Tab-separated table of C-alpha atoms (C1' of nucleotides) in Angstrom:
chain	number	residue	atom	x	y	z
A	1	MET	CA	-9.626	-35.707	23.054
A	2	PRO	CA	-7.957	-32.335	22.957
A	3	VAL	CA	-4.883	-31.673	25.017
A	4	THR	CA	-5.035	-29.779	28.275
A	5	LYS	CA	-5.999	-26.131	27.986
A	6	GLY	CA	-3.041	-23.792	28.311
A	7	SER	CA	-0.484	-26.391	27.457
A	8	PRO	CA	2.228	-25.359	25.009
A	9	LEU	CA	0.639	-27.737	22.523
A	10	ASP	CA	-2.772	-26.088	22.730
A	11	PRO	CA	-3.621	-25.149	19.113
A	12	ALA	CA	-5.855	-22.254	20.123
A	13	ARG	CA	-3.100	-20.692	22.174
A	14	THR	CA	-0.613	-21.139	19.362
A	15	ARG	CA	-3.002	-19.562	16.904
A	16	ALA	CA	-3.595	-16.558	19.147
A	17	ALA	CA	0.136	-16.041	19.668
A	18	VAL	CA	0.839	-16.254	15.940
A	19	LEU	CA	-1.958	-13.796	15.247
A	20	HIS	CA	-0.545	-11.363	17.766
A	21	ARG	CA	3.027	-11.554	16.492
A	22	ALA	CA	2.047	-11.459	12.817
A	23	THR	CA	-0.010	-8.314	13.411
A	24	ALA	CA	3.061	-6.410	14.573
A	25	ILE	CA	5.287	-7.747	11.788
A	26	PHE	CA	2.821	-6.966	8.997
A	27	TYR	CA	2.243	-3.510	10.436
A	28	ALA	CA	5.943	-2.713	10.544
A	29	ARG	CA	6.989	-4.287	7.255
A	30	GLY	CA	3.904	-4.304	5.060
A	31	LEU	CA	1.935	-7.273	3.745
A	32	ASP	CA	4.199	-7.894	0.770
A	33	GLY	CA	7.298	-6.632	2.509
A	34	VAL	CA	7.895	-9.870	4.388
A	35	GLY	CA	7.887	-13.410	3.019
A	36	VAL	CA	6.362	-16.463	4.633
A	37	ALA	CA	9.783	-17.969	5.393
A	38	GLU	CA	11.059	-14.909	7.236
A	39	LEU	CA	7.676	-14.443	8.864
A	40	CYS	CA	7.773	-17.932	10.360
A	41	SER	CA	11.389	-17.836	11.476
A	42	THR	CA	10.816	-14.467	13.161
A	43	MET	CA	7.776	-15.815	14.967
A	44	GLY	CA	9.623	-19.011	15.912
A	45	ILE	CA	7.162	-21.368	14.236
A	46	SER	CA	7.363	-23.707	11.272
A	47	LYS	CA	5.693	-23.083	7.940
A	48	GLU	CA	3.624	-26.227	8.401
A	49	THR	CA	2.163	-24.810	11.606
A	50	LEU	CA	1.271	-21.572	9.874
A	51	TYR	CA	-0.456	-23.322	6.979
A	52	ARG	CA	-2.289	-25.741	9.266
A	53	HIS	CA	-3.825	-22.829	11.167
A	54	PHE	CA	-4.479	-20.319	8.415
A	55	GLY	CA	-4.364	-22.199	5.115
A	56	SER	CA	-2.427	-19.543	3.249
A	57	LYS	CA	-0.682	-16.215	3.667
A	58	GLU	CA	-3.904	-14.570	2.542
A	59	GLY	CA	-5.801	-16.434	5.241
A	60	LEU	CA	-3.367	-15.241	7.872
A	61	ILE	CA	-3.666	-11.667	6.610
A	62	GLU	CA	-7.441	-11.820	6.697
A	63	ALA	CA	-7.441	-13.192	10.252
A	64	VAL	CA	-4.937	-10.566	11.367
A	65	LEU	CA	-6.945	-7.706	9.879
A	66	LYS	CA	-10.275	-8.849	11.300
A	67	GLU	CA	-8.851	-9.241	14.789
A	68	ARG	CA	-7.101	-5.882	14.521
A	69	SER	CA	-10.262	-4.144	13.339
A	70	GLU	CA	-12.285	-5.476	16.257
A	71	ARG	CA	-9.608	-4.557	18.765
A	72	VAL	CA	-9.196	-0.997	17.455
A	73	THR	CA	-12.938	-0.448	17.258
A	74	ARG	CA	-13.376	-1.632	20.828
A	75	TRP	CA	-10.498	0.551	21.988
A	76	LEU	CA	-11.972	3.705	20.461
A	77	SER	CA	-15.469	2.944	21.750
A	78	GLU	CA	-14.157	2.460	25.255
A	79	ALA	CA	-12.228	5.722	25.055
A	80	ALA	CA	-15.477	7.477	24.140
A	81	GLU	CA	-17.473	5.748	26.881
A	82	ALA	CA	-14.875	6.604	29.492
A	83	ALA	CA	-15.507	10.293	28.803
A	84	GLY	CA	-19.044	10.061	30.166
A	85	SER	CA	-22.386	10.768	28.609
A	86	ASP	CA	-21.824	14.263	27.251
A	87	PRO	CA	-21.541	13.949	23.446
A	88	ARG	CA	-19.083	16.824	23.212
A	89	ALA	CA	-16.794	15.232	25.777
A	90	ARG	CA	-17.049	11.871	24.033
A	91	LEU	CA	-16.113	13.434	20.699
A	92	ALA	CA	-13.141	15.190	22.281
A	93	ALA	CA	-12.076	11.913	23.880
A	94	VAL	CA	-12.058	10.177	20.492
A	95	PHE	CA	-9.611	12.708	19.096
A	96	ASP	CA	-7.523	12.635	22.267
A	97	ALA	CA	-7.210	8.876	21.904
A	98	LEU	CA	-6.248	9.446	18.274
A	99	ALA	CA	-3.557	11.922	19.274
A	100	SER	CA	-1.958	9.528	21.755
A	101	TRP	CA	-2.013	6.770	19.139
A	102	HIS	CA	-0.307	8.976	16.552
A	103	GLY	CA	2.395	9.755	19.091
A	104	GLU	CA	3.331	6.135	19.706
A	105	PRO	CA	6.871	5.195	18.599
A	106	GLY	CA	6.087	2.704	15.836
A	107	PHE	CA	3.095	4.583	14.417
A	108	ARG	CA	2.724	3.927	10.685
A	109	GLY	CA	-0.855	4.871	9.975
A	110	CYS	CA	-3.938	2.664	10.178
A	111	ALA	CA	-3.002	-0.984	9.665
A	112	ILE	CA	-6.357	-1.799	8.074
A	113	LEU	CA	-6.318	1.076	5.594
A	114	ASN	CA	-2.670	0.398	4.789
A	115	ALA	CA	-3.462	-3.230	4.053
A	116	ALA	CA	-6.391	-2.297	1.833
A	117	THR	CA	-4.177	0.107	-0.099
A	118	GLN	CA	-1.400	-2.446	-0.497
A	119	HIS	CA	-3.864	-4.995	-1.877
A	120	HIS	CA	-5.773	-2.754	-4.245
A	121	GLY	CA	-4.549	-4.973	-7.074
A	122	ALA	CA	-7.244	-7.576	-6.299
A	123	GLY	CA	-9.903	-5.033	-7.142
A	124	GLY	CA	-13.119	-6.813	-8.030
A	125	PRO	CA	-14.582	-10.049	-6.725
A	126	ASP	CA	-12.610	-13.097	-7.792
A	127	GLU	CA	-13.800	-16.490	-9.000
A	128	ALA	CA	-14.589	-17.672	-5.465
A	129	GLY	CA	-17.019	-14.801	-4.986
A	130	GLN	CA	-14.575	-13.316	-2.539
A	131	HIS	CA	-13.690	-9.662	-2.903
A	132	GLY	CA	-10.236	-8.601	-1.843
A	133	ALA	CA	-10.399	-9.459	1.855
A	134	PRO	CA	-8.378	-6.442	3.027
A	135	ARG	CA	-10.651	-4.052	1.170
A	136	GLU	CA	-13.772	-5.646	2.639
A	137	VAL	CA	-12.349	-5.499	6.134
A	138	ALA	CA	-11.447	-1.840	5.601
A	139	ALA	CA	-14.944	-0.990	4.400
A	140	ARG	CA	-16.516	-2.637	7.463
A	141	HIS	CA	-13.933	-0.970	9.657
A	142	LEU	CA	-14.883	2.484	8.414
A	143	GLU	CA	-18.542	1.535	8.676
A	144	ARG	CA	-18.215	0.782	12.400
A	145	ARG	CA	-16.225	3.940	12.991
A	146	LEU	CA	-18.879	5.938	11.161
A	147	ALA	CA	-21.546	4.402	13.380
A	148	LEU	CA	-19.710	5.480	16.524
A	149	LEU	CA	-19.271	9.039	15.272
A	150	THR	CA	-22.837	9.290	13.980
A	151	ASP	CA	-24.124	8.183	17.398
A	152	ILE	CA	-22.232	11.042	18.987
A	153	ALA	CA	-23.652	13.499	16.467
A	154	ARG	CA	-27.154	12.165	17.062
A	155	ASP	CA	-26.836	12.312	20.859
A	156	ALA	CA	-25.690	15.900	20.550
A	157	GLY	CA	-28.941	16.752	18.806
A	158	ALA	CA	-27.485	17.640	15.409
A	159	ALA	CA	-30.033	18.326	12.680
A	160	GLN	CA	-28.313	15.942	10.268
A	161	PRO	CA	-26.379	13.433	12.393
A	162	GLU	CA	-25.500	11.259	9.372
A	163	VAL	CA	-23.851	14.171	7.595
A	164	LEU	CA	-22.048	15.337	10.710
A	165	GLY	CA	-20.901	11.801	11.436
A	166	ARG	CA	-19.381	11.509	7.968
A	167	GLN	CA	-17.581	14.784	8.466
A	168	PHE	CA	-16.158	13.480	11.728
A	169	LEU	CA	-15.081	10.317	9.939
A	170	MET	CA	-13.191	12.329	7.346
A	171	LEU	CA	-11.465	14.340	10.064
A	172	VAL	CA	-10.448	11.187	11.939
A	173	THR	CA	-9.223	9.464	8.798
A	174	GLY	CA	-7.561	12.564	7.404
A	175	ALA	CA	-5.744	13.226	10.673
A	176	THR	CA	-4.361	9.684	10.716
A	177	ILE	CA	-3.179	9.859	7.108
A	178	VAL	CA	-1.615	13.291	7.526
A	179	ALA	CA	0.083	12.250	10.764
A	180	ASP	CA	1.577	9.299	8.894
A	181	HIS	CA	2.692	10.990	5.690
A	182	HIS	CA	3.294	14.619	6.617
A	183	PRO	CA	6.035	15.049	9.217
A	184	GLY	CA	5.303	18.780	9.298
A	185	THR	CA	2.004	18.165	11.089
A	186	PRO	CA	2.778	16.236	14.281
A	187	ASP	CA	-0.324	17.541	16.066
A	188	ALA	CA	-2.834	16.666	13.375
A	189	ALA	CA	-5.255	15.031	15.802
A	190	ARG	CA	-5.320	18.140	17.994
A	191	HIS	CA	-6.265	20.374	15.080
A	192	ALA	CA	-8.808	17.804	13.914
A	193	ARG	CA	-10.302	17.814	17.397
A	194	THR	CA	-10.721	21.597	17.298
A	195	ALA	CA	-12.379	21.376	13.903
A	196	ALA	CA	-14.718	18.575	14.978
A	197	LEU	CA	-15.850	20.453	18.069
A	198	ALA	CA	-16.437	23.588	15.998
A	199	LEU	CA	-18.566	21.615	13.547
A	200	LEU	CA	-20.492	20.037	16.405
A	201	ASP	CA	-21.174	23.419	17.980
A	202	ALA	CA	-22.255	24.916	14.661
A	203	ALA	CA	-24.646	22.020	14.063
A	204	THR	CA	-26.011	22.108	17.601
A	205	HIS	CA	-26.400	25.734	18.614
A	206	PRO	CA	-28.948	27.866	16.773
A	207	ASP	CA	-27.462	30.335	14.297
A	208	HIS	CA	-27.495	33.875	15.686
A	209	ARG	CA	-26.677	35.753	12.512
A	210	PRO	CA	-29.473	37.394	10.450
B	1	MET	CA	23.993	15.128	-33.131
B	2	PRO	CA	20.592	14.115	-31.829
B	3	VAL	CA	17.954	12.881	-34.198
B	4	THR	CA	15.166	15.123	-35.407
B	5	LYS	CA	12.766	16.281	-32.721
B	6	GLY	CA	9.462	14.491	-32.817
B	7	SER	CA	10.769	11.471	-34.619
B	8	PRO	CA	9.757	8.079	-33.232
B	9	LEU	CA	13.395	7.642	-32.220
B	10	ASP	CA	13.478	10.798	-30.142
B	11	PRO	CA	14.517	9.626	-26.647
B	12	ALA	CA	12.750	12.467	-24.870
B	13	ARG	CA	9.470	11.607	-26.533
B	14	THR	CA	9.899	7.941	-25.714
B	15	ARG	CA	10.620	8.775	-22.099
B	16	ALA	CA	7.547	10.985	-21.824
B	17	ALA	CA	5.317	8.325	-23.370
B	18	VAL	CA	6.656	5.638	-21.039
B	19	LEU	CA	6.129	7.919	-18.051
B	20	HIS	CA	2.539	8.555	-19.085
B	21	ARG	CA	1.679	4.902	-19.659
B	22	ALA	CA	3.459	3.677	-16.540
B	23	THR	CA	1.559	6.173	-14.416
B	24	ALA	CA	-1.756	4.636	-15.397
B	25	ILE	CA	-0.535	1.048	-14.972
B	26	PHE	CA	0.973	1.627	-11.529
B	27	TYR	CA	-2.161	3.446	-10.421
B	28	ALA	CA	-4.438	0.619	-11.519
B	29	ARG	CA	-2.299	-2.314	-10.387
B	30	GLY	CA	-0.105	-1.015	-7.597
B	31	LEU	CA	3.676	-0.605	-7.515
B	32	ASP	CA	4.380	-4.226	-6.557
B	33	GLY	CA	1.331	-5.576	-8.364
B	34	VAL	CA	2.989	-5.541	-11.773
B	35	GLY	CA	6.416	-6.867	-12.743
B	36	VAL	CA	8.909	-5.204	-15.029
B	37	ALA	CA	8.377	-7.791	-17.755
B	38	GLU	CA	4.605	-7.324	-17.895
B	39	LEU	CA	5.041	-3.594	-17.513
B	40	CYS	CA	7.258	-3.402	-20.588
B	41	SER	CA	5.182	-5.700	-22.768
B	42	THR	CA	2.017	-3.760	-21.879
B	43	MET	CA	3.692	-0.490	-22.777
B	44	GLY	CA	5.154	-1.970	-25.972
B	45	ILE	CA	8.768	-1.272	-25.115
B	46	SER	CA	11.743	-3.476	-24.315
B	47	LYS	CA	13.271	-3.862	-20.895
B	48	GLU	CA	16.534	-2.437	-22.211
B	49	THR	CA	14.761	0.775	-23.171
B	50	LEU	CA	13.200	1.060	-19.738
B	51	TYR	CA	16.482	0.567	-17.914
B	52	ARG	CA	18.335	2.945	-20.230
B	53	HIS	CA	15.870	5.718	-19.399
B	54	PHE	CA	15.209	5.123	-15.723
B	55	GLY	CA	17.983	2.874	-14.432
B	56	SER	CA	15.716	0.695	-12.313
B	57	LYS	CA	12.105	0.047	-11.434
B	58	GLU	CA	12.573	2.286	-8.416
B	59	GLY	CA	13.857	5.043	-10.691
B	60	LEU	CA	10.798	4.719	-12.903
B	61	ILE	CA	8.516	4.835	-9.870
B	62	GLU	CA	10.215	7.933	-8.534
B	63	ALA	CA	9.943	9.692	-11.913
B	64	VAL	CA	6.289	8.693	-12.237
B	65	LEU	CA	5.405	9.961	-8.766
B	66	LYS	CA	7.208	13.278	-9.135
B	67	GLU	CA	5.556	13.992	-12.456
B	68	ARG	CA	2.181	12.968	-11.077
B	69	SER	CA	2.571	15.154	-7.995
B	70	GLU	CA	3.385	18.215	-10.091
B	71	ARG	CA	0.507	17.570	-12.456
B	72	VAL	CA	-2.060	17.093	-9.680
B	73	THR	CA	-0.824	20.110	-7.754
B	74	ARG	CA	-1.072	22.267	-10.869
B	75	TRP	CA	-4.532	20.918	-11.626
B	76	LEU	CA	-5.887	21.774	-8.175
B	77	SER	CA	-4.275	25.222	-8.157
B	78	GLU	CA	-5.814	26.036	-11.507
B	79	ALA	CA	-9.212	24.869	-10.292
B	80	ALA	CA	-8.923	27.287	-7.380
B	81	GLU	CA	-7.725	30.152	-9.547
B	82	ALA	CA	-10.551	29.646	-12.003
B	83	ALA	CA	-13.022	30.365	-9.201
B	84	GLY	CA	-11.860	33.957	-8.952
B	85	SER	CA	-10.376	35.924	-6.089
B	86	ASP	CA	-12.942	35.255	-3.353
B	87	PRO	CA	-11.309	32.852	-0.867
B	88	ARG	CA	-14.614	31.193	-0.058
B	89	ALA	CA	-15.299	30.497	-3.729
B	90	ARG	CA	-11.766	29.187	-4.239
B	91	LEU	CA	-12.149	26.840	-1.281
B	92	ALA	CA	-15.456	25.565	-2.624
B	93	ALA	CA	-13.863	25.065	-6.044
B	94	VAL	CA	-11.135	22.895	-4.543
B	95	PHE	CA	-13.690	20.512	-3.064
B	96	ASP	CA	-15.761	20.571	-6.241
B	97	ALA	CA	-12.690	19.508	-8.191
B	98	LEU	CA	-12.146	16.803	-5.599
B	99	ALA	CA	-15.705	15.551	-6.023
B	100	SER	CA	-15.409	15.253	-9.791
B	101	TRP	CA	-12.103	13.399	-9.401
B	102	HIS	CA	-13.635	10.923	-6.933
B	103	GLY	CA	-16.401	10.258	-9.402
B	104	GLU	CA	-14.117	9.273	-12.253
B	105	PRO	CA	-14.434	5.618	-13.349
B	106	GLY	CA	-10.980	4.310	-12.421
B	107	PHE	CA	-10.667	6.250	-9.165
B	108	ARG	CA	-8.520	4.379	-6.635
B	109	GLY	CA	-7.463	7.062	-4.203
B	110	CYS	CA	-4.444	9.325	-4.380
B	111	ALA	CA	-1.656	7.697	-6.402
B	112	ILE	CA	1.065	9.411	-4.374
B	113	LEU	CA	-0.328	8.455	-0.972
B	114	ASN	CA	-1.019	4.925	-2.200
B	115	ALA	CA	2.570	4.584	-3.374
B	116	ALA	CA	3.936	5.875	-0.078
B	117	THR	CA	1.791	3.375	1.811
B	118	GLN	CA	2.813	0.484	-0.427
B	119	HIS	CA	6.499	1.316	0.122
B	120	HIS	CA	6.434	1.886	3.860
B	121	GLY	CA	8.800	-1.049	4.205
B	122	ALA	CA	11.785	1.115	3.231
B	123	GLY	CA	11.269	3.209	6.330
B	124	GLY	CA	14.474	5.008	7.188
B	125	PRO	CA	17.205	6.398	4.951
B	126	ASP	CA	19.149	3.698	3.146
B	127	GLU	CA	22.892	3.405	2.547
B	128	ALA	CA	22.803	5.889	-0.346
B	129	GLY	CA	21.389	8.589	1.923
B	130	GLN	CA	18.105	8.276	0.041
B	131	HIS	CA	14.949	7.975	2.080
B	132	GLY	CA	12.140	5.944	0.594
B	133	ALA	CA	11.455	7.997	-2.524
B	134	PRO	CA	7.674	7.494	-2.499
B	135	ARG	CA	7.435	8.677	1.099
B	136	GLU	CA	9.496	11.771	0.365
B	137	VAL	CA	7.395	12.609	-2.670
B	138	ALA	CA	4.243	12.157	-0.594
B	139	ALA	CA	5.517	14.477	2.133
B	140	ARG	CA	6.332	17.190	-0.408
B	141	HIS	CA	3.000	16.585	-2.110
B	142	LEU	CA	1.080	17.216	1.105
B	143	GLU	CA	3.321	20.194	1.824
B	144	ARG	CA	2.354	21.869	-1.452
B	145	ARG	CA	-1.307	21.093	-0.906
B	146	LEU	CA	-1.104	22.544	2.593
B	147	ALA	CA	0.425	25.717	1.163
B	148	LEU	CA	-2.475	26.157	-1.257
B	149	LEU	CA	-5.074	25.671	1.479
B	150	THR	CA	-3.254	27.878	3.953
B	151	ASP	CA	-3.132	30.651	1.354
B	152	ILE	CA	-6.892	30.470	1.033
B	153	ALA	CA	-7.306	30.601	4.810
B	154	ARG	CA	-4.956	33.590	5.016
B	155	ASP	CA	-6.699	35.453	2.186
B	156	ALA	CA	-9.992	34.918	3.976
B	157	GLY	CA	-8.613	36.719	7.001
B	158	ALA	CA	-8.625	33.809	9.393
B	159	ALA	CA	-7.042	34.455	12.768
B	160	GLN	CA	-4.869	31.331	12.529
B	161	PRO	CA	-4.474	30.530	8.814
B	162	GLU	CA	-1.887	27.783	9.458
B	163	VAL	CA	-4.277	25.921	11.751
B	164	LEU	CA	-7.227	26.369	9.418
B	165	GLY	CA	-5.109	25.278	6.449
B	166	ARG	CA	-4.163	22.065	8.221
B	167	GLN	CA	-7.809	21.398	8.996
B	168	PHE	CA	-8.631	21.862	5.320
B	169	LEU	CA	-5.794	19.484	4.452
B	170	MET	CA	-7.248	16.820	6.727
B	171	LEU	CA	-10.681	17.245	5.169
B	172	VAL	CA	-9.286	16.963	1.638
B	173	THR	CA	-7.170	13.928	2.509
B	174	GLY	CA	-9.864	12.290	4.609
B	175	ALA	CA	-12.453	12.742	1.872
B	176	THR	CA	-10.192	11.070	-0.682
B	177	ILE	CA	-9.411	8.133	1.590
B	178	VAL	CA	-13.049	7.636	2.581
B	179	ALA	CA	-14.198	7.897	-1.027
B	180	ASP	CA	-11.715	5.159	-1.895
B	181	HIS	CA	-12.312	2.726	0.962
B	182	HIS	CA	-15.894	3.344	2.065
B	183	PRO	CA	-18.437	2.637	-0.677
B	184	GLY	CA	-21.178	3.874	1.634
B	185	THR	CA	-19.957	7.438	1.272
B	186	PRO	CA	-19.963	8.293	-2.439
B	187	ASP	CA	-20.400	12.022	-1.798
B	188	ALA	CA	-17.571	12.427	0.674
B	189	ALA	CA	-16.162	15.508	-1.050
B	190	ARG	CA	-19.515	17.266	-0.909
B	191	HIS	CA	-19.791	16.767	2.846
B	192	ALA	CA	-16.165	17.774	3.252
B	193	ARG	CA	-16.898	20.946	1.308
B	194	THR	CA	-19.750	21.826	3.656
B	195	ALA	CA	-17.519	21.237	6.665
B	196	ALA	CA	-14.666	23.302	5.231
B	197	LEU	CA	-16.930	26.253	4.469
B	198	ALA	CA	-18.418	26.070	7.964
B	199	LEU	CA	-14.940	26.117	9.487
B	200	LEU	CA	-13.962	29.032	7.257
B	201	ASP	CA	-17.050	31.005	8.269
B	202	ALA	CA	-16.501	30.267	11.946
B	203	ALA	CA	-12.889	31.417	11.711
B	204	THR	CA	-13.784	34.515	9.708
B	205	HIS	CA	-16.991	35.949	11.142
B	206	PRO	CA	-16.952	37.331	14.702
B	207	ASP	CA	-18.661	35.128	17.253
B	208	HIS	CA	-22.103	36.465	18.129
B	209	ARG	CA	-22.777	34.306	21.129
B	210	PRO	CA	-22.209	35.627	24.690
C	1	DC	C1'	4.321	-48.087	28.959
C	2	DT	C1'	1.805	-46.988	23.869
C	3	DG	C1'	-0.757	-44.023	20.706
C	4	DT	C1'	-2.059	-39.499	19.347
C	5	DT	C1'	-1.295	-34.841	18.211
C	6	DA	C1'	0.948	-30.479	17.513
C	7	DT	C1'	5.038	-28.803	16.617
C	8	DG	C1'	9.966	-26.946	14.547
C	9	DG	C1'	13.290	-27.835	11.033
C	10	DT	C1'	14.535	-28.701	6.517
C	11	DA	C1'	14.630	-29.794	1.890
C	12	DC	C1'	12.219	-29.084	-2.098
C	13	DC	C1'	8.856	-27.505	-5.889
C	14	DG	C1'	7.502	-24.444	-9.920
C	15	DA	C1'	6.831	-19.685	-10.734
C	16	DT	C1'	8.073	-15.140	-10.763
C	17	DC	C1'	10.893	-11.428	-9.403
C	18	DG	C1'	14.333	-7.339	-10.841
C	19	DG	C1'	18.070	-6.869	-13.711
C	20	DT	C1'	21.700	-7.882	-17.600
C	21	DT	C1'	23.251	-9.050	-22.078
C	22	DC	C1'	23.296	-9.868	-26.988
C	23	DC	C1'	21.404	-9.060	-31.436
C	24	DA	C1'	18.670	-7.738	-35.601
C	25	DT	C1'	16.221	-3.737	-37.113
C	26	DC	C1'	15.185	0.723	-38.589
C	27	DA	C1'	15.218	5.635	-39.060
C	28	DA	C1'	17.923	9.610	-39.509
C	29	DA	C1'	22.657	12.080	-40.115
C	30	DG	C1'	26.659	12.503	-42.949
D	1	DC	C1'	25.697	4.906	-50.058
D	2	DT	C1'	27.744	4.318	-44.800
D	3	DT	C1'	27.537	5.317	-40.017
D	4	DT	C1'	25.272	6.200	-35.762
D	5	DG	C1'	22.138	5.534	-32.112
D	6	DA	C1'	17.666	4.194	-30.219
D	7	DT	C1'	14.811	0.473	-30.203
D	8	DG	C1'	12.059	-4.338	-29.557
D	9	DG	C1'	12.663	-9.153	-28.786
D	10	DA	C1'	14.379	-12.824	-26.449
D	11	DA	C1'	17.413	-15.555	-23.743
D	12	DC	C1'	19.374	-15.698	-19.443
D	13	DC	C1'	20.950	-14.794	-14.469
D	14	DG	C1'	20.631	-15.486	-9.265
D	15	DA	C1'	17.347	-14.661	-5.772
D	16	DT	C1'	13.122	-14.972	-3.709
D	17	DC	C1'	8.351	-15.960	-3.755
D	18	DG	C1'	4.125	-18.915	-1.782
D	19	DG	C1'	3.267	-23.513	-0.844
D	20	DT	C1'	4.068	-28.774	0.058
D	21	DA	C1'	6.106	-33.046	1.902
D	22	DC	C1'	8.647	-35.493	5.143
D	23	DC	C1'	10.591	-36.319	9.613
D	24	DA	C1'	12.229	-36.344	14.485
D	25	DT	C1'	10.647	-34.585	18.835
D	26	DA	C1'	8.036	-33.568	22.746
D	27	DA	C1'	3.873	-33.337	25.427
D	28	DC	C1'	-0.213	-35.213	26.666
D	29	DA	C1'	-4.148	-39.147	26.942
D	30	DG	C1'	-5.111	-43.761	27.946
DNA sequence: CTGTTATGGTACCGATCGGTTCCATCAAAG
DNA sequence: CTTTGATGGAACCGATCGGTACCATAACAG
């Protein structure tokens, strides 16, 4: 029989705590920037515990990235929903959420995209049929974000919501990258928001020029 | 006296060849994805030669990134110039060049941004007063790209060329990232081009609506 | 109580890392 | 010819890597 729920020996609770702590450490130091030994000592667990729960460092990374992707996706969707039903307001809310994220103290870009970039060495599918896990997670991550943005474009009545959604995706992604790597553009998300709204208006309103 | 120019023992020629080969290897495998030993054997040189020319792996990386940044910047500027003097045509040419780059066989995103992401562990300035070299090179790289795009926006007569230039920068960067990490969007640069031209037109033409 | 289970700590493994040193070679300068 | 300097090859260094095995402890089940 399993031990009592919530006890300090509850494996599920331990796993969740490790996942949470490892997410922050990997984000701050990079996937290859921290070894398993230091990782465990920082988290206050033993290596045996880590390997019992996740099998390998790769397994831990994959679990961290999947959980992070779901959390971020949910966070952005909720930010859009909170803005109401007007597509324009929802789009603006997405970029406002982006701006506040970029302004957070430890901001270092998108953890999922960073991980995929750091692991680009494992390019193709390996012998186990597994592609590089970080790159797969990143692709699905962008796919979900594209779906959210395309929904907004569709609700707004754009002629080509798929195209407009992809343009929004590039603005969101580009703003995050620029905010991370170009200190001269601290308000990237604000400018991206202006551009996105202009594109939405151009795709929605009829063209008045001859 | 130095040996005859062009001889196989000419240090400058050796250095240039190493730089060229290392650029391709680092781009394909990642900065940490290949060790110095494999790097040297692949390039057909000895470790002593590498360390005599570049001092350390970090020194080689820095030299590779700086050379790459200059080459890419020159390439994009020339693509814009070749389109003539019309700002709209030059802007379109930039995204056309981007599209052809994204379509190349070994495309793996921007080498400079990838390197900066892979080395985000060396966050602040170290004891030698040197910030993480890859991150500095990336910041300057984006700065030069921003200057090119802002010039186009200014030549087009935009009311706020700095803002429009930054929006172009986010579209260029976002398109490259999406093309790398989202297989579902193979024509990212084409959609980014459409968006950029729409933004340029909106910022240039007077607004006809009440 | 006893038995089970999850845990933290530690020592250890082979492999690989970045970097250093020595040496034979080979082309060009004199 | 001899001398000079750049090179490739290989051995070697200490450190760190991801991963495994073993063990004492502590909390819970019965």
